[in-house]
């Protein structure tokens, strides 16, 4: 049967790989390479080198989707054999039923939805879809129905690194540290951790001979696998992951500092601190009406020093905080010097290009895995409901149609086994796949999928807006997934050799630390009760009255809003709502909401946006070219660059749109000399004047 003329790019490869699998499944004692080469369509006519390369690639794809393969030497057989044979370990191939409770299933549905925008989405969606059918009743009356997550931020390397930490692979990559120094590092991968919206790789650094952590966005190239190095220490079973998270977060929450705030100003400080009475060591107030506030010092990048710097003289450290005062003054003075005179002509001449936005593409692993999942779910007497199948796979109608069409040309190699391809039918809204008896159920989860699912469940377990029973159910599901997939030796999805695969199959591979090798804790600093109030108002369509501390205007205002969604982006939480005061859709940072109370009024449903964005319209604002020092260039992504370029020293130039020159001055003040406005010249001059005034205000103290 000839395939249709219109085909997807990966269909031919998927058909070849599935025919290889079915050929191996038909031979319990395995098959020799020469026979495989003769019978699988697509291997014929290739040179020895080309066949070997394609055959190994196809085996890697099968392993990546969970199929356990092994290589048997001739003396492994009772009967006389001609050479090495390849076979599928059938007893270890299928996913076993975990018999999850209703509450555990609900936790998994929440994990799947919360990680819907993650680069690890495919792992989580597949894992949940295979474990059970996510029926509507599991999402009914969900407290998180109005909660949407845009985190974790996508990094194209994340999927490969998840596989690397699952197998404790050794990686080599170029890395530029916070000071801009570049080096090549060789690391045995232990953990991937999401902290404050940033991903970190932690492992044993062979060059430093110590544990080290690396921010993914500071990797200057793609990590490459190197030969397994048994001499490099593996992941410690007793590793203190809580301490690791604290170190990566740069937590200094226990340290509190005191600052003077101008009347009505410093709303960001007021949102996280408390007003205190002055002491003699605090010195005199800088002016009439100034108040003394105490707040957590926070981290160097996001803490109080940055907040005070961005206020440009409207906040002044207490006389009892000389270190903070010196740090802020030095940063503002450095920024002022950077803006003295016109920008460097060489920087203005650097060509900028639109950021590369990688589109989600179906890899061979994605397509083959999904096709096998369809077979595993539909290969039963009564088939599977089409709507259920689409929900479990997390695909559109068009993609499901294309997948079913491709499956019609899969099965045993057609040249030698005509008529033994799958029979795919739809009857009464149910999908049936026949002539596929060798796959009686879904293929088991891979180790990377298990680690991703454990991490997603950790996010749910950390959510303070859920009650104790719901969070306990997430932890229970997390333990059961870890025991069934990780501790039991899930499929190795990698290019590992047969020895490494056999080690994993035998259960002798290193056991992950509790919680898995991927961790994504919910570490958003907001008041849980405020979030509960917002989510309840969204569910009940109730108007809320907010006391809101504006980020840009730096004023406290009262707003009546119609709440639409709570959206997490990185380590921040936002409320998308229709603001009745402004008469338009607005975004409010949840940590800046001082109070939220229902007015008793209901509102009619409004049209929901296609995507829950939290950044302003790219077309609004004044275009500006900024230079971001390497240590803060991650922050540039939050301003949605229209174009950018990376400099040899690791700095980044971006063209962004800013609301006005005051916003530019606050941005520069917040980051000190690490951000510079290059153009337009008028905005640069305005920033310089604002910085000079701030330096003078601090010097007067």
mmCIF file of N, CA, C and O in Angstrom, residues 85-118:
data_model
loop_
_atom_site.group_PDB
_atom_site.id
_atom_site.type_symbol
_atom_site.label_atom_id
_atom_site.label_comp_id
_atom_site.label_asym_id
_atom_site.label_seq_id
_atom_site.Cartn_x
_atom_site.Cartn_y
_atom_site.Cartn_z
ATOM 1 N N UNK A 85 23.120 -10.702 18.516
ATOM 2 C CA UNK A 85 21.711 -10.482 18.201
ATOM 3 C C UNK A 85 21.158 -9.335 19.038
ATOM 4 O O UNK A 85 21.617 -9.080 20.151
ATOM 5 N N UNK A 86 20.142 -8.694 18.474
ATOM 6 C CA UNK A 86 19.472 -7.579 19.147
ATOM 7 C C UNK A 86 18.038 -7.994 19.446
ATOM 8 O O UNK A 86 17.371 -8.607 18.605
ATOM 9 N N UNK A 87 17.563 -7.628 20.639
ATOM 10 C CA UNK A 87 16.189 -7.980 20.967
ATOM 11 C C UNK A 87 15.597 -6.977 21.951
ATOM 12 O O UNK A 87 16.308 -6.183 22.582
ATOM 13 N N UNK A 88 14.269 -7.052 22.071
ATOM 14 C CA UNK A 88 13.515 -6.236 23.022
ATOM 15 C C UNK A 88 13.298 -7.054 24.293
ATOM 16 O O UNK A 88 12.952 -8.239 24.224
ATOM 17 N N UNK A 89 13.505 -6.426 25.445
ATOM 18 C CA UNK A 89 13.217 -7.088 26.724
ATOM 19 C C UNK A 89 11.720 -6.929 26.975
ATOM 20 O O UNK A 89 11.265 -5.955 27.580
ATOM 21 N N UNK A 90 10.944 -7.867 26.489
ATOM 22 C CA UNK A 90 9.485 -7.731 26.494
ATOM 23 C C UNK A 90 8.921 -7.605 27.901
ATOM 24 O O UNK A 90 7.953 -6.866 28.130
ATOM 25 N N UNK A 91 9.487 -8.316 28.856
ATOM 26 C CA UNK A 91 8.940 -8.300 30.215
ATOM 27 C C UNK A 91 9.063 -6.932 30.877
ATOM 28 O O UNK A 91 8.361 -6.655 31.858
ATOM 29 N N UNK A 92 9.967 -6.101 30.369
ATOM 30 C CA UNK A 92 10.188 -4.789 30.992
ATOM 31 C C UNK A 92 9.638 -3.653 30.146
ATOM 32 O O UNK A 92 9.888 -2.490 30.450
ATOM 33 N N UNK A 93 8.874 -3.956 29.094
ATOM 34 C CA UNK A 93 8.507 -2.920 28.130
ATOM 35 C C UNK A 93 7.238 -2.154 28.500
ATOM 36 O O UNK A 93 7.135 -0.953 28.241
ATOM 37 N N UNK A 94 6.261 -2.803 29.092
ATOM 38 C CA UNK A 94 4.958 -2.175 29.263
ATOM 39 C C UNK A 94 4.844 -1.428 30.587
ATOM 40 O O UNK A 94 5.468 -1.785 31.591
ATOM 41 N N UNK A 95 4.031 -0.390 30.562
ATOM 42 C CA UNK A 95 3.754 0.415 31.754
ATOM 43 C C UNK A 95 2.835 -0.366 32.687
ATOM 44 O O UNK A 95 1.799 -0.880 32.264
ATOM 45 N N UNK A 96 3.207 -0.442 33.947
ATOM 46 C CA UNK A 96 2.346 -1.165 34.883
ATOM 47 C C UNK A 96 1.378 -0.203 35.560
ATOM 48 O O UNK A 96 1.666 0.985 35.735
ATOM 49 N N UNK A 97 0.231 -0.716 35.924
ATOM 50 C CA UNK A 97 -0.817 0.084 36.552
ATOM 51 C C UNK A 97 -0.408 0.430 37.983
ATOM 52 O O UNK A 97 -0.072 -0.448 38.778
ATOM 53 N N UNK A 98 -0.454 1.725 38.321
ATOM 54 C CA UNK A 98 -0.081 2.157 39.669
ATOM 55 C C UNK A 98 -1.274 2.221 40.612
ATOM 56 O O UNK A 98 -1.104 2.465 41.804
ATOM 57 N N UNK A 99 -2.503 2.042 40.075
ATOM 58 C CA UNK A 99 -3.708 2.064 40.906
ATOM 59 C C UNK A 99 -3.749 3.331 41.760
ATOM 60 O O UNK A 99 -3.871 3.284 42.992
ATOM 61 N N UNK A 100 -3.659 4.480 41.104
ATOM 62 C CA UNK A 100 -3.633 5.766 41.799
ATOM 63 C C UNK A 100 -5.000 6.102 42.382
ATOM 64 O O UNK A 100 -6.039 5.773 41.801
ATOM 65 N N UNK A 101 -5.004 6.776 43.514
ATOM 66 C CA UNK A 101 -6.257 7.229 44.109
ATOM 67 C C UNK A 101 -6.790 8.422 43.322
ATOM 68 O O UNK A 101 -6.074 9.034 42.516
ATOM 69 N N UNK A 102 -8.043 8.773 43.578
ATOM 70 C CA UNK A 102 -8.646 9.920 42.896
ATOM 71 C C UNK A 102 -7.868 11.198 43.211
ATOM 72 O O UNK A 102 -7.601 12.017 42.320
ATOM 73 N N UNK A 103 -7.480 11.383 44.467
ATOM 74 C CA UNK A 103 -6.748 12.591 44.847
ATOM 75 C C UNK A 103 -5.364 12.632 44.199
ATOM 76 O O UNK A 103 -4.880 13.700 43.811
ATOM 77 N N UNK A 104 -4.714 11.475 44.083
ATOM 78 C CA UNK A 104 -3.409 11.431 43.417
ATOM 79 C C UNK A 104 -3.555 11.748 41.934
ATOM 80 O O UNK A 104 -2.719 12.441 41.350
ATOM 81 N N UNK A 105 -4.623 11.265 41.320
ATOM 82 C CA UNK A 105 -4.862 11.579 39.910
ATOM 83 C C UNK A 105 -5.125 13.070 39.729
ATOM 84 O O UNK A 105 -4.654 13.685 38.768
ATOM 85 N N UNK A 106 -5.881 13.650 40.654
ATOM 86 C CA UNK A 106 -6.145 15.089 40.559
ATOM 87 C C UNK A 106 -4.840 15.884 40.676
ATOM 88 O O UNK A 106 -4.639 16.877 39.980
ATOM 89 N N UNK A 107 -3.943 15.431 41.543
ATOM 90 C CA UNK A 107 -2.645 16.103 41.672
ATOM 91 C C UNK A 107 -1.862 16.026 40.368
ATOM 92 O O UNK A 107 -1.210 16.993 39.954
ATOM 93 N N UNK A 108 -1.929 14.888 39.686
ATOM 94 C CA UNK A 108 -1.226 14.729 38.417
ATOM 95 C C UNK A 108 -1.843 15.597 37.325
ATOM 96 O O UNK A 108 -1.128 16.153 36.482
ATOM 97 N N UNK A 109 -3.169 15.727 37.314
ATOM 98 C CA UNK A 109 -3.825 16.611 36.350
ATOM 99 C C UNK A 109 -3.380 18.055 36.580
ATOM 100 O O UNK A 109 -3.117 18.811 35.635
ATOM 101 N N UNK A 110 -3.281 18.457 37.840
ATOM 102 C CA UNK A 110 -2.806 19.808 38.147
ATOM 103 C C UNK A 110 -1.363 19.998 37.685
ATOM 104 O O UNK A 110 -1.004 21.037 37.125
ATOM 105 N N UNK A 111 -0.530 18.991 37.916
ATOM 106 C CA UNK A 111 0.867 19.080 37.486
ATOM 107 C C UNK A 111 0.953 19.227 35.974
ATOM 108 O O UNK A 111 1.738 20.027 35.452
ATOM 109 N N UNK A 112 0.140 18.468 35.272
ATOM 110 C CA UNK A 112 0.145 18.532 33.803
ATOM 111 C C UNK A 112 -0.266 19.912 33.322
ATOM 112 O O UNK A 112 0.331 20.459 32.395
ATOM 113 N N UNK A 113 -1.268 20.505 33.958
ATOM 114 C CA UNK A 113 -1.732 21.821 33.515
ATOM 115 C C UNK A 113 -0.746 22.922 33.897
ATOM 116 O O UNK A 113 -0.474 23.833 33.117
ATOM 117 N N UNK A 114 -0.177 22.846 35.102
ATOM 118 C CA UNK A 114 0.745 23.884 35.542
ATOM 119 C C UNK A 114 2.020 23.904 34.707
ATOM 120 O O UNK A 114 2.642 24.948 34.539
ATOM 121 N N UNK A 115 2.411 22.745 34.196
ATOM 122 C CA UNK A 115 3.631 22.682 33.396
ATOM 123 C C UNK A 115 3.332 22.720 31.903
ATOM 124 O O UNK A 115 4.151 22.338 31.081
ATOM 125 N N UNK A 116 2.148 23.214 31.543
ATOM 126 C CA UNK A 116 1.738 23.224 30.143
ATOM 127 C C UNK A 116 2.568 24.124 29.264
ATOM 128 O O UNK A 116 2.587 23.968 28.044
ATOM 129 N N UNK A 117 3.289 25.120 29.842
ATOM 130 C CA UNK A 117 4.107 26.025 29.041
ATOM 131 C C UNK A 117 5.592 25.727 29.207
ATOM 132 O O UNK A 117 6.444 26.486 28.781
ATOM 133 N N UNK A 118 5.903 24.603 29.837
ATOM 134 C CA UNK A 118 7.293 24.259 30.117
ATOM 135 C C UNK A 118 7.930 23.546 28.940
ATOM 136 O O UNK A 118 7.256 22.830 28.192
#
